[in-house]
């Protein structure tokens, strides 16, 4: 589920780290990058386990309601339907997933009081009460879990918890949310879908690690190629993030024959909007346009496949 954009972001972060400490080199950058990939998987697993554990509190809630001295009719009808939900049970009964939670130490991050607060706030919603007290089907099971996850994302406590445990939450948030929704929609038929969150070899190594190593190895050479396109700008006056983005894009232009130049240009313009200054978008776009033209005239860009240079 990790896209090339996610990989580019992690490469950018590793290069930024190396740029701030001259004693760090390729191996340290690769270690940081690999750890970042691992943290993204842990983020996803934490979100998944939070969903499971929050639903599990419906068991405690049911016992509390039905053990009242004078339970209401609603209390009597109440059940742990949220936890018995076939989608949740598919995850609970997936042995490899439960083993992964333990192996990665995700269970140690879950705090019972926090999960109880998530459940109590969700239990106040009318759609939850309707789900528990009425006949439902498989689609309703998925829908209530999507509602629960959306509710978690709106919880200030959830955001604070994510920020406390995972420094990369803001960078990875859209990725994790998309992966969670995809996982829920695949339940109960495909609980093993969680395995696809691991980055594949092509994305993580052939693209990500090679891009990272290439930019570090050819740093000076890339600066010399970029410098003539800067016109009135001196290299040392270009914002650090902007220079890293330019070097990464340049590397993709000339070192990665299967990535279309248009894709590269658009991706780095988007990254500049996310990580640099307000004016960086136009700056990056203009410099990359000029680089593309100059490199194309010199025959320095060799793309394989029809239309890849367009």
PDB file of C-alpha atoms in Angstrom:
ATOM      1  CA  UNK A   1       0.000   0.000   0.000  1.00  0.00           C
ATOM      2  CA  UNK A   2       3.020   2.299   0.180  1.00  0.00           C
ATOM      3  CA  UNK A   3       3.048   4.456  -2.938  1.00  0.00           C
ATOM      4  CA  UNK A   4       6.084   5.954  -4.620  1.00  0.00           C
ATOM      5  CA  UNK A   5       5.103   9.314  -3.151  1.00  0.00           C
ATOM      6  CA  UNK A   6       5.348   7.843   0.341  1.00  0.00           C
ATOM      7  CA  UNK A   7       8.751   6.427  -0.574  1.00  0.00           C
ATOM      8  CA  UNK A   8       9.898   9.805  -1.927  1.00  0.00           C
ATOM      9  CA  UNK A   9       8.869  11.500   1.318  1.00  0.00           C
ATOM     10  CA  UNK A  10      10.902   9.042   3.352  1.00  0.00           C
ATOM     11  CA  UNK A  11      13.920   9.508   1.069  1.00  0.00           C
ATOM     12  CA  UNK A  12      13.535  13.291   1.417  1.00  0.00           C
ATOM     13  CA  UNK A  13      13.519  12.991   5.207  1.00  0.00           C
ATOM     14  CA  UNK A  14      16.617  10.785   5.193  1.00  0.00           C
ATOM     15  CA  UNK A  15      18.484  13.202   2.914  1.00  0.00           C
ATOM     16  CA  UNK A  16      17.484  16.152   5.087  1.00  0.00           C
ATOM     17  CA  UNK A  17      18.850  14.342   8.147  1.00  0.00           C
ATOM     18  CA  UNK A  18      22.162  13.597   6.411  1.00  0.00           C
ATOM     19  CA  UNK A  19      22.425  17.189   5.194  1.00  0.00           C
ATOM     20  CA  UNK A  20      22.265  18.491   8.758  1.00  0.00           C
ATOM     21  CA  UNK A  21      25.099  16.272  10.013  1.00  0.00           C
ATOM     22  CA  UNK A  22      28.224  15.996   7.818  1.00  0.00           C
ATOM     23  CA  UNK A  23      29.387  12.958   9.790  1.00  0.00           C
ATOM     24  CA  UNK A  24      26.453  10.891   8.529  1.00  0.00           C
ATOM     25  CA  UNK A  25      26.717   8.999   5.258  1.00  0.00           C
ATOM     26  CA  UNK A  26      24.897   6.553   3.025  1.00  0.00           C
ATOM     27  CA  UNK A  27      24.659   3.719   5.558  1.00  0.00           C
ATOM     28  CA  UNK A  28      23.182   5.964   8.247  1.00  0.00           C
ATOM     29  CA  UNK A  29      20.714   7.394   5.732  1.00  0.00           C
ATOM     30  CA  UNK A  30      19.663   3.908   4.612  1.00  0.00           C
ATOM     31  CA  UNK A  31      19.206   2.827   8.236  1.00  0.00           C
ATOM     32  CA  UNK A  32      17.014   5.870   8.890  1.00  0.00           C
ATOM     33  CA  UNK A  33      15.011   5.182   5.722  1.00  0.00           C
ATOM     34  CA  UNK A  34      14.431   1.509   6.582  1.00  0.00           C
ATOM     35  CA  UNK A  35      13.400   2.401  10.118  1.00  0.00           C
ATOM     36  CA  UNK A  36      10.959   4.928   8.677  1.00  0.00           C
ATOM     37  CA  UNK A  37       9.361   2.187   6.572  1.00  0.00           C
ATOM     38  CA  UNK A  38       9.062   0.023   9.681  1.00  0.00           C
ATOM     39  CA  UNK A  39       7.463   2.887  11.613  1.00  0.00           C
ATOM     40  CA  UNK A  40       4.839   3.327   8.908  1.00  0.00           C
ATOM     41  CA  UNK A  41       3.874  -0.321   9.225  1.00  0.00           C
ATOM     42  CA  UNK A  42       3.727   0.043  13.014  1.00  0.00           C
ATOM     43  CA  UNK A  43       1.486   3.091  12.597  1.00  0.00           C
ATOM     44  CA  UNK A  44      -0.930   1.075  10.480  1.00  0.00           C
ATOM     45  CA  UNK A  45      -0.895  -1.829  12.938  1.00  0.00           C
ATOM     46  CA  UNK A  46      -1.513   0.540  15.854  1.00  0.00           C
ATOM     47  CA  UNK A  47      -4.546   2.009  14.083  1.00  0.00           C
ATOM     48  CA  UNK A  48      -5.841  -1.480  13.338  1.00  0.00           C
ATOM     49  CA  UNK A  49      -5.389  -2.693  16.914  1.00  0.00           C
ATOM     50  CA  UNK A  50      -7.009   0.492  18.276  1.00  0.00           C
ATOM     51  CA  UNK A  51     -10.070  -0.301  16.171  1.00  0.00           C
ATOM     52  CA  UNK A  52     -10.197  -3.878  17.488  1.00  0.00           C
ATOM     53  CA  UNK A  53      -9.638  -2.898  21.125  1.00  0.00           C
ATOM     54  CA  UNK A  54     -12.229  -0.101  21.002  1.00  0.00           C
ATOM     55  CA  UNK A  55     -14.835  -2.505  19.653  1.00  0.00           C
ATOM     56  CA  UNK A  56     -13.900  -4.991  22.384  1.00  0.00           C
ATOM     57  CA  UNK A  57     -15.108  -2.555  25.034  1.00  0.00           C
ATOM     58  CA  UNK A  58     -18.643  -3.296  23.883  1.00  0.00           C
ATOM     59  CA  UNK A  59     -18.273  -6.551  25.870  1.00  0.00           C
ATOM     60  CA  UNK A  60     -17.619  -4.643  29.106  1.00  0.00           C
ATOM     61  CA  UNK A  61     -20.395  -2.176  28.280  1.00  0.00           C
ATOM     62  CA  UNK A  62     -22.894  -4.992  27.726  1.00  0.00           C
ATOM     63  CA  UNK A  63     -22.004  -6.653  31.028  1.00  0.00           C
ATOM     64  CA  UNK A  64     -22.377  -3.339  32.850  1.00  0.00           C
ATOM     65  CA  UNK A  65     -25.782  -2.565  31.335  1.00  0.00           C
ATOM     66  CA  UNK A  66     -27.209  -6.011  31.924  1.00  0.00           C
ATOM     67  CA  UNK A  67     -25.925  -6.288  35.490  1.00  0.00           C
ATOM     68  CA  UNK A  68     -27.842  -3.218  36.632  1.00  0.00           C
ATOM     69  CA  UNK A  69     -30.271  -3.764  39.482  1.00  0.00           C
ATOM     70  CA  UNK A  70     -33.075  -2.407  37.301  1.00  0.00           C
ATOM     71  CA  UNK A  71     -31.926  -2.611  33.659  1.00  0.00           C
ATOM     72  CA  UNK A  72     -34.044  -0.781  31.109  1.00  0.00           C
ATOM     73  CA  UNK A  73     -35.509  -2.527  28.076  1.00  0.00           C
ATOM     74  CA  UNK A  74     -32.715  -1.002  26.033  1.00  0.00           C
ATOM     75  CA  UNK A  75     -30.132  -2.337  28.489  1.00  0.00           C
ATOM     76  CA  UNK A  76     -31.649  -5.802  28.163  1.00  0.00           C
ATOM     77  CA  UNK A  77     -31.487  -5.647  24.360  1.00  0.00           C
ATOM     78  CA  UNK A  78     -27.961  -4.309  24.301  1.00  0.00           C
ATOM     79  CA  UNK A  79     -25.209  -6.690  23.152  1.00  0.00           C
ATOM     80  CA  UNK A  80     -21.507  -6.769  22.334  1.00  0.00           C
ATOM     81  CA  UNK A  81     -22.470  -6.709  18.687  1.00  0.00           C
ATOM     82  CA  UNK A  82     -19.650  -4.354  17.773  1.00  0.00           C
ATOM     83  CA  UNK A  83     -17.021  -6.836  18.932  1.00  0.00           C
ATOM     84  CA  UNK A  84     -18.911  -9.880  17.640  1.00  0.00           C
ATOM     85  CA  UNK A  85     -19.083  -8.136  14.280  1.00  0.00           C
ATOM     86  CA  UNK A  86     -17.847 -10.614  11.640  1.00  0.00           C
ATOM     87  CA  UNK A  87     -15.323  -8.094  10.345  1.00  0.00           C
ATOM     88  CA  UNK A  88     -13.716  -7.613  13.754  1.00  0.00           C
ATOM     89  CA  UNK A  89     -13.777 -11.337  14.435  1.00  0.00           C
ATOM     90  CA  UNK A  90     -12.015 -11.998  11.132  1.00  0.00           C
ATOM     91  CA  UNK A  91      -9.130  -9.842  12.399  1.00  0.00           C
ATOM     92  CA  UNK A  92      -9.182 -11.337  15.896  1.00  0.00           C
ATOM     93  CA  UNK A  93      -9.023 -14.851  14.454  1.00  0.00           C
ATOM     94  CA  UNK A  94      -6.193 -14.046  12.029  1.00  0.00           C
ATOM     95  CA  UNK A  95      -3.267 -15.734  13.878  1.00  0.00           C
ATOM     96  CA  UNK A  96      -0.474 -14.087  11.895  1.00  0.00           C
ATOM     97  CA  UNK A  97      -1.926 -10.644  12.577  1.00  0.00           C
ATOM     98  CA  UNK A  98      -2.129 -11.282  16.312  1.00  0.00           C
ATOM     99  CA  UNK A  99       1.452 -12.556  16.250  1.00  0.00           C
ATOM    100  CA  UNK A 100       2.554  -9.438  14.375  1.00  0.00           C
ATOM    101  CA  UNK A 101       0.934  -7.202  17.005  1.00  0.00           C
ATOM    102  CA  UNK A 102       3.002  -8.958  19.673  1.00  0.00           C
ATOM    103  CA  UNK A 103       6.217  -9.153  17.670  1.00  0.00           C
ATOM    104  CA  UNK A 104       6.135  -5.434  16.840  1.00  0.00           C
ATOM    105  CA  UNK A 105       5.233  -4.479  20.418  1.00  0.00           C
ATOM    106  CA  UNK A 106       2.002  -2.798  19.316  1.00  0.00           C
ATOM    107  CA  UNK A 107       0.009  -4.249  22.217  1.00  0.00           C
ATOM    108  CA  UNK A 108       2.345  -2.485  24.666  1.00  0.00           C
ATOM    109  CA  UNK A 109       1.302   0.892  23.243  1.00  0.00           C
ATOM    110  CA  UNK A 110      -2.409   0.337  23.881  1.00  0.00           C
ATOM    111  CA  UNK A 111      -3.689   1.948  27.089  1.00  0.00           C
ATOM    112  CA  UNK A 112      -6.963   0.613  28.466  1.00  0.00           C
ATOM    113  CA  UNK A 113      -8.191   3.943  29.853  1.00  0.00           C
ATOM    114  CA  UNK A 114      -7.619   5.651  26.518  1.00  0.00           C
ATOM    115  CA  UNK A 115      -9.440   2.929  24.590  1.00  0.00           C
ATOM    116  CA  UNK A 116     -12.343   3.084  27.064  1.00  0.00           C
ATOM    117  CA  UNK A 117     -12.668   6.838  26.406  1.00  0.00           C
ATOM    118  CA  UNK A 118     -12.751   6.204  22.647  1.00  0.00           C
ATOM    119  CA  UNK A 119     -15.524   3.661  23.090  1.00  0.00           C
ATOM    120  CA  UNK A 120     -17.605   5.796  25.465  1.00  0.00           C
ATOM    121  CA  UNK A 121     -17.593   8.779  23.119  1.00  0.00           C
ATOM    122  CA  UNK A 122     -18.492   6.577  20.142  1.00  0.00           C
ATOM    123  CA  UNK A 123     -21.266   4.822  22.115  1.00  0.00           C
ATOM    124  CA  UNK A 124     -23.105   8.159  22.415  1.00  0.00           C
ATOM    125  CA  UNK A 125     -23.652   8.364  18.662  1.00  0.00           C
ATOM    126  CA  UNK A 126     -27.146   7.488  17.378  1.00  0.00           C
ATOM    127  CA  UNK A 127     -25.753   5.364  14.540  1.00  0.00           C
ATOM    128  CA  UNK A 128     -24.051   3.092  17.062  1.00  0.00           C
ATOM    129  CA  UNK A 129     -27.237   2.611  19.088  1.00  0.00           C
ATOM    130  CA  UNK A 130     -29.163   1.915  15.873  1.00  0.00           C
ATOM    131  CA  UNK A 131     -26.590  -0.686  14.825  1.00  0.00           C
ATOM    132  CA  UNK A 132     -26.711  -2.518  18.162  1.00  0.00           C
ATOM    133  CA  UNK A 133     -30.491  -2.537  18.583  1.00  0.00           C
ATOM    134  CA  UNK A 134     -31.550  -3.417  15.034  1.00  0.00           C
ATOM    135  CA  UNK A 135     -31.106  -6.270  12.570  1.00  0.00           C
ATOM    136  CA  UNK A 136     -28.060  -5.682  10.401  1.00  0.00           C
ATOM    137  CA  UNK A 137     -26.135  -7.309   7.571  1.00  0.00           C
ATOM    138  CA  UNK A 138     -22.519  -7.619   6.425  1.00  0.00           C
ATOM    139  CA  UNK A 139     -22.536  -4.189   4.832  1.00  0.00           C
ATOM    140  CA  UNK A 140     -23.726  -2.684   8.119  1.00  0.00           C
ATOM    141  CA  UNK A 141     -20.838  -4.446   9.888  1.00  0.00           C
ATOM    142  CA  UNK A 142     -18.353  -2.732   7.592  1.00  0.00           C
ATOM    143  CA  UNK A 143     -20.134   0.613   7.765  1.00  0.00           C
ATOM    144  CA  UNK A 144     -20.142   0.761  11.567  1.00  0.00           C
ATOM    145  CA  UNK A 145     -16.389   0.064  11.622  1.00  0.00           C
ATOM    146  CA  UNK A 146     -15.771   2.805   9.073  1.00  0.00           C
ATOM    147  CA  UNK A 147     -17.843   5.126  11.276  1.00  0.00           C
ATOM    148  CA  UNK A 148     -15.858   4.059  14.330  1.00  0.00           C
ATOM    149  CA  UNK A 149     -12.545   4.716  12.602  1.00  0.00           C
ATOM    150  CA  UNK A 150     -13.713   8.113  11.322  1.00  0.00           C
ATOM    151  CA  UNK A 151     -14.791   8.904  14.872  1.00  0.00           C
ATOM    152  CA  UNK A 152     -11.344   7.976  16.208  1.00  0.00           C
ATOM    153  CA  UNK A 153      -9.710  10.305  13.698  1.00  0.00           C
ATOM    154  CA  UNK A 154     -11.845  13.193  14.975  1.00  0.00           C
ATOM    155  CA  UNK A 155     -10.931  12.514  18.595  1.00  0.00           C
ATOM    156  CA  UNK A 156      -8.400  15.002  19.950  1.00  0.00           C
ATOM    157  CA  UNK A 157      -7.148  12.327  22.349  1.00  0.00           C
ATOM    158  CA  UNK A 158      -6.503   9.972  19.430  1.00  0.00           C
ATOM    159  CA  UNK A 159      -4.493  12.648  17.610  1.00  0.00           C
ATOM    160  CA  UNK A 160      -2.482  13.380  20.750  1.00  0.00           C
ATOM    161  CA  UNK A 161      -1.804   9.679  21.288  1.00  0.00           C
ATOM    162  CA  UNK A 162      -0.659   9.242  17.697  1.00  0.00           C
ATOM    163  CA  UNK A 163       1.674  12.232  17.945  1.00  0.00           C
ATOM    164  CA  UNK A 164       3.096  10.954  21.243  1.00  0.00           C
ATOM    165  CA  UNK A 165       3.900   7.487  19.920  1.00  0.00           C
ATOM    166  CA  UNK A 166       4.703   8.178  16.264  1.00  0.00           C
ATOM    167  CA  UNK A 167       6.711  11.177  15.063  1.00  0.00           C
ATOM    168  CA  UNK A 168       5.769  10.389  11.438  1.00  0.00           C
ATOM    169  CA  UNK A 169       1.981  10.430  12.000  1.00  0.00           C
ATOM    170  CA  UNK A 170       1.369  13.715  10.150  1.00  0.00           C
ATOM    171  CA  UNK A 171       3.508  12.627   7.191  1.00  0.00           C
ATOM    172  CA  UNK A 172       1.910   9.186   6.999  1.00  0.00           C
ATOM    173  CA  UNK A 173      -1.641  10.089   7.998  1.00  0.00           C
ATOM    174  CA  UNK A 174      -3.258  10.067   4.546  1.00  0.00           C
ATOM    175  CA  UNK A 175      -1.478   6.800   3.733  1.00  0.00           C
ATOM    176  CA  UNK A 176      -2.619   5.123   6.961  1.00  0.00           C
ATOM    177  CA  UNK A 177      -6.210   6.353   6.686  1.00  0.00           C
ATOM    178  CA  UNK A 178      -6.451   5.073   3.116  1.00  0.00           C
ATOM    179  CA  UNK A 179      -4.980   1.710   4.110  1.00  0.00           C
ATOM    180  CA  UNK A 180      -7.376   1.378   7.048  1.00  0.00           C
ATOM    181  CA  UNK A 181     -10.433   2.095   4.919  1.00  0.00           C
ATOM    182  CA  UNK A 182      -9.251  -0.387   2.317  1.00  0.00           C
ATOM    183  CA  UNK A 183      -8.688  -3.024   5.012  1.00  0.00           C
ATOM    184  CA  UNK A 184     -12.145  -2.544   6.561  1.00  0.00           C
ATOM    185  CA  UNK A 185     -13.884  -2.679   3.182  1.00  0.00           C
ATOM    186  CA  UNK A 186     -12.161  -6.014   2.440  1.00  0.00           C
ATOM    187  CA  UNK A 187     -13.520  -7.628   5.630  1.00  0.00           C
ATOM    188  CA  UNK A 188     -14.538 -10.238   6.611  1.00  0.00           C
ATOM    189  CA  UNK A 189     -13.461 -12.037   3.432  1.00  0.00           C
ATOM    190  CA  UNK A 190      -9.838 -10.845   3.324  1.00  0.00           C
ATOM    191  CA  UNK A 191      -8.400 -10.233   6.812  1.00  0.00           C
ATOM    192  CA  UNK A 192      -4.964 -11.081   5.421  1.00  0.00           C
ATOM    193  CA  UNK A 193      -5.008  -7.832   3.418  1.00  0.00           C
ATOM    194  CA  UNK A 194      -2.980  -6.244   6.233  1.00  0.00           C
ATOM    195  CA  UNK A 195       0.078  -8.020   4.814  1.00  0.00           C
ATOM    196  CA  UNK A 196      -0.010  -5.859   1.692  1.00  0.00           C
ATOM    197  CA  UNK A 197       0.949  -2.821   3.756  1.00  0.00           C
ATOM    198  CA  UNK A 198       4.550  -3.956   3.713  1.00  0.00           C
ATOM    199  CA  UNK A 199       6.411  -2.116   0.947  1.00  0.00           C
ATOM    200  CA  UNK A 200       7.316  -4.359  -1.945  1.00  0.00           C
ATOM    201  CA  UNK A 201      10.916  -4.870  -3.014  1.00  0.00           C
ATOM    202  CA  UNK A 202      10.574  -2.769  -6.162  1.00  0.00           C
ATOM    203  CA  UNK A 203       9.228   0.283  -4.328  1.00  0.00           C
ATOM    204  CA  UNK A 204      11.324   0.093  -1.170  1.00  0.00           C
ATOM    205  CA  UNK A 205      14.671  -1.085  -2.531  1.00  0.00           C
ATOM    206  CA  UNK A 206      14.944  -0.766  -6.301  1.00  0.00           C
ATOM    207  CA  UNK A 207      13.397   2.690  -6.181  1.00  0.00           C
ATOM    208  CA  UNK A 208      13.703   4.089  -2.644  1.00  0.00           C
ATOM    209  CA  UNK A 209      17.099   2.813  -1.514  1.00  0.00           C
ATOM    210  CA  UNK A 210      18.682   3.363  -4.915  1.00  0.00           C
ATOM    211  CA  UNK A 211      17.334   6.918  -5.138  1.00  0.00           C
ATOM    212  CA  UNK A 212      18.637   7.713  -1.663  1.00  0.00           C
ATOM    213  CA  UNK A 213      22.084   6.240  -2.286  1.00  0.00           C
ATOM    214  CA  UNK A 214      22.350   7.865  -5.722  1.00  0.00           C
ATOM    215  CA  UNK A 215      21.600  11.386  -4.456  1.00  0.00           C
ATOM    216  CA  UNK A 216      24.174  11.059  -1.658  1.00  0.00           C
ATOM    217  CA  UNK A 217      26.815   9.549  -3.939  1.00  0.00           C
ATOM    218  CA  UNK A 218      26.366  12.106  -6.741  1.00  0.00           C
ATOM    219  CA  UNK A 219      25.565  15.122  -4.582  1.00  0.00           C
ATOM    220  CA  UNK A 220      28.321  17.388  -5.934  1.00  0.00           C
ATOM    221  CA  UNK A 221      27.787  16.282  -9.527  1.00  0.00           C
ATOM    222  CA  UNK A 222      24.065  16.980  -9.291  1.00  0.00           C
ATOM    223  CA  UNK A 223      24.747  20.470  -7.903  1.00  0.00           C
ATOM    224  CA  UNK A 224      26.978  21.191 -10.896  1.00  0.00           C
ATOM    225  CA  UNK A 225      24.207  20.104 -13.277  1.00  0.00           C
ATOM    226  CA  UNK A 226      21.565  22.152 -11.449  1.00  0.00           C
ATOM    227  CA  UNK A 227      23.636  25.347 -10.976  1.00  0.00           C
ATOM    228  CA  UNK A 228      23.373  26.692 -14.589  1.00  0.00           C
ATOM    229  CA  UNK A 229      19.569  26.455 -14.406  1.00  0.00           C
ATOM    230  CA  UNK A 230      19.391  28.614 -11.291  1.00  0.00           C
ATOM    231  CA  UNK A 231      20.062  31.791 -13.305  1.00  0.00           C
ATOM    232  CA  UNK A 232      20.216  34.610 -10.715  1.00  0.00           C
ATOM    233  CA  UNK A 233      20.215  32.232  -7.759  1.00  0.00           C
ATOM    234  CA  UNK A 234      23.408  31.040  -6.124  1.00  0.00           C
ATOM    235  CA  UNK A 235      23.451  27.384  -5.090  1.00  0.00           C
ATOM    236  CA  UNK A 236      24.109  28.168  -1.429  1.00  0.00           C
ATOM    237  CA  UNK A 237      21.117  30.546  -1.320  1.00  0.00           C
ATOM    238  CA  UNK A 238      18.594  27.922  -2.422  1.00  0.00           C
ATOM    239  CA  UNK A 239      16.527  26.573   0.482  1.00  0.00           C
ATOM    240  CA  UNK A 240      17.905  23.264   1.734  1.00  0.00           C
ATOM    241  CA  UNK A 241      14.642  21.392   1.121  1.00  0.00           C
ATOM    242  CA  UNK A 242      14.334  22.834  -2.386  1.00  0.00           C
ATOM    243  CA  UNK A 243      17.856  21.732  -3.291  1.00  0.00           C
ATOM    244  CA  UNK A 244      17.172  18.213  -2.010  1.00  0.00           C
ATOM    245  CA  UNK A 245      13.964  18.054  -4.068  1.00  0.00           C
ATOM    246  CA  UNK A 246      15.827  19.243  -7.177  1.00  0.00           C
ATOM    247  CA  UNK A 247      18.551  16.624  -6.715  1.00  0.00           C
ATOM    248  CA  UNK A 248      16.011  13.856  -6.186  1.00  0.00           C
ATOM    249  CA  UNK A 249      14.079  14.882  -9.290  1.00  0.00           C
ATOM    250  CA  UNK A 250      17.298  15.143 -11.315  1.00  0.00           C
ATOM    251  CA  UNK A 251      18.267  11.651 -10.210  1.00  0.00           C
ATOM    252  CA  UNK A 252      14.905  10.314 -11.358  1.00  0.00           C
ATOM    253  CA  UNK A 253      15.264  12.083 -14.695  1.00  0.00           C
ATOM    254  CA  UNK A 254      18.614  10.528 -15.550  1.00  0.00           C
ATOM    255  CA  UNK A 255      18.967   7.388 -13.408  1.00  0.00           C
ATOM    256  CA  UNK A 256      15.491   5.806 -13.465  1.00  0.00           C
ATOM    257  CA  UNK A 257      14.569   4.944 -17.050  1.00  0.00           C
ATOM    258  CA  UNK A 258      11.071   3.590 -16.331  1.00  0.00           C
ATOM    259  CA  UNK A 259       9.680   6.664 -14.533  1.00  0.00           C
ATOM    260  CA  UNK A 260       8.085   9.193 -16.931  1.00  0.00           C
ATOM    261  CA  UNK A 261       9.585  12.672 -16.678  1.00  0.00           C
ATOM    262  CA  UNK A 262       6.121  14.237 -16.323  1.00  0.00           C
ATOM    263  CA  UNK A 263       5.397  12.051 -13.327  1.00  0.00           C
ATOM    264  CA  UNK A 264       8.684  13.052 -11.695  1.00  0.00           C
ATOM    265  CA  UNK A 265       8.138  16.764 -12.326  1.00  0.00           C
ATOM    266  CA  UNK A 266       4.563  16.728 -10.993  1.00  0.00           C
ATOM    267  CA  UNK A 267       5.519  14.697  -7.921  1.00  0.00           C
ATOM    268  CA  UNK A 268       8.284  17.060  -6.845  1.00  0.00           C
ATOM    269  CA  UNK A 269       6.128  20.126  -7.394  1.00  0.00           C
ATOM    270  CA  UNK A 270       3.560  18.495  -5.075  1.00  0.00           C
ATOM    271  CA  UNK A 271       6.228  17.661  -2.497  1.00  0.00           C
ATOM    272  CA  UNK A 272       7.408  21.277  -2.545  1.00  0.00           C
ATOM    273  CA  UNK A 273       3.866  22.375  -1.631  1.00  0.00           C
ATOM    274  CA  UNK A 274       3.903  19.970   1.314  1.00  0.00           C
ATOM    275  CA  UNK A 275       7.397  20.536   2.701  1.00  0.00           C
ATOM    276  CA  UNK A 276       8.791  23.861   1.518  1.00  0.00           C
ATOM    277  CA  UNK A 277       7.860  27.548   1.311  1.00  0.00           C
ATOM    278  CA  UNK A 278       4.876  29.108  -0.461  1.00  0.00           C
ATOM    279  CA  UNK A 279       7.001  30.221  -3.409  1.00  0.00           C
ATOM    280  CA  UNK A 280       8.815  26.902  -3.794  1.00  0.00           C
ATOM    281  CA  UNK A 281       6.166  25.363  -6.042  1.00  0.00           C
ATOM    282  CA  UNK A 282       6.837  27.824  -8.869  1.00  0.00           C
ATOM    283  CA  UNK A 283      10.585  27.759  -8.239  1.00  0.00           C
ATOM    284  CA  UNK A 284      10.800  23.943  -8.393  1.00  0.00           C
ATOM    285  CA  UNK A 285       8.523  23.792 -11.428  1.00  0.00           C
ATOM    286  CA  UNK A 286      10.557  26.394 -13.309  1.00  0.00           C
ATOM    287  CA  UNK A 287      13.968  24.879 -12.553  1.00  0.00           C
ATOM    288  CA  UNK A 288      12.852  21.337 -13.389  1.00  0.00           C
ATOM    289  CA  UNK A 289      11.313  22.528 -16.659  1.00  0.00           C
ATOM    290  CA  UNK A 290      14.620  24.137 -17.611  1.00  0.00           C
ATOM    291  CA  UNK A 291      16.607  21.078 -16.512  1.00  0.00           C
ATOM    292  CA  UNK A 292      14.377  18.821 -18.587  1.00  0.00           C
ATOM    293  CA  UNK A 293      14.895  20.960 -21.662  1.00  0.00           C
ATOM    294  CA  UNK A 294      18.680  21.224 -21.219  1.00  0.00           C
ATOM    295  CA  UNK A 295      19.169  17.533 -20.420  1.00  0.00           C
ATOM    296  CA  UNK A 296      16.910  16.536 -23.275  1.00  0.00           C
ATOM    297  CA  UNK A 297      18.947  18.584 -25.752  1.00  0.00           C
ATOM    298  CA  UNK A 298      22.126  16.901 -24.478  1.00  0.00           C
ATOM    299  CA  UNK A 299      20.587  13.434 -24.752  1.00  0.00           C
ATOM    300  CA  UNK A 300      21.140  12.851 -21.034  1.00  0.00           C
ATOM    301  CA  UNK A 301      17.650  11.480 -20.417  1.00  0.00           C
ATOM    302  CA  UNK A 302      17.167   7.896 -21.544  1.00  0.00           C
ATOM    303  CA  UNK A 303      13.700   6.541 -20.855  1.00  0.00           C
ATOM    304  CA  UNK A 304      12.495   3.084 -21.816  1.00  0.00           C
ATOM    305  CA  UNK A 305       8.951   2.628 -23.044  1.00  0.00           C
ATOM    306  CA  UNK A 306       6.777   4.724 -25.330  1.00  0.00           C
ATOM    307  CA  UNK A 307       6.023   8.257 -24.211  1.00  0.00           C
ATOM    308  CA  UNK A 308       8.100   8.151 -21.057  1.00  0.00           C
ATOM    309  CA  UNK A 309       9.980  11.337 -21.861  1.00  0.00           C
ATOM    310  CA  UNK A 310       6.756  13.275 -22.436  1.00  0.00           C
TER     311      UNK A 310
END
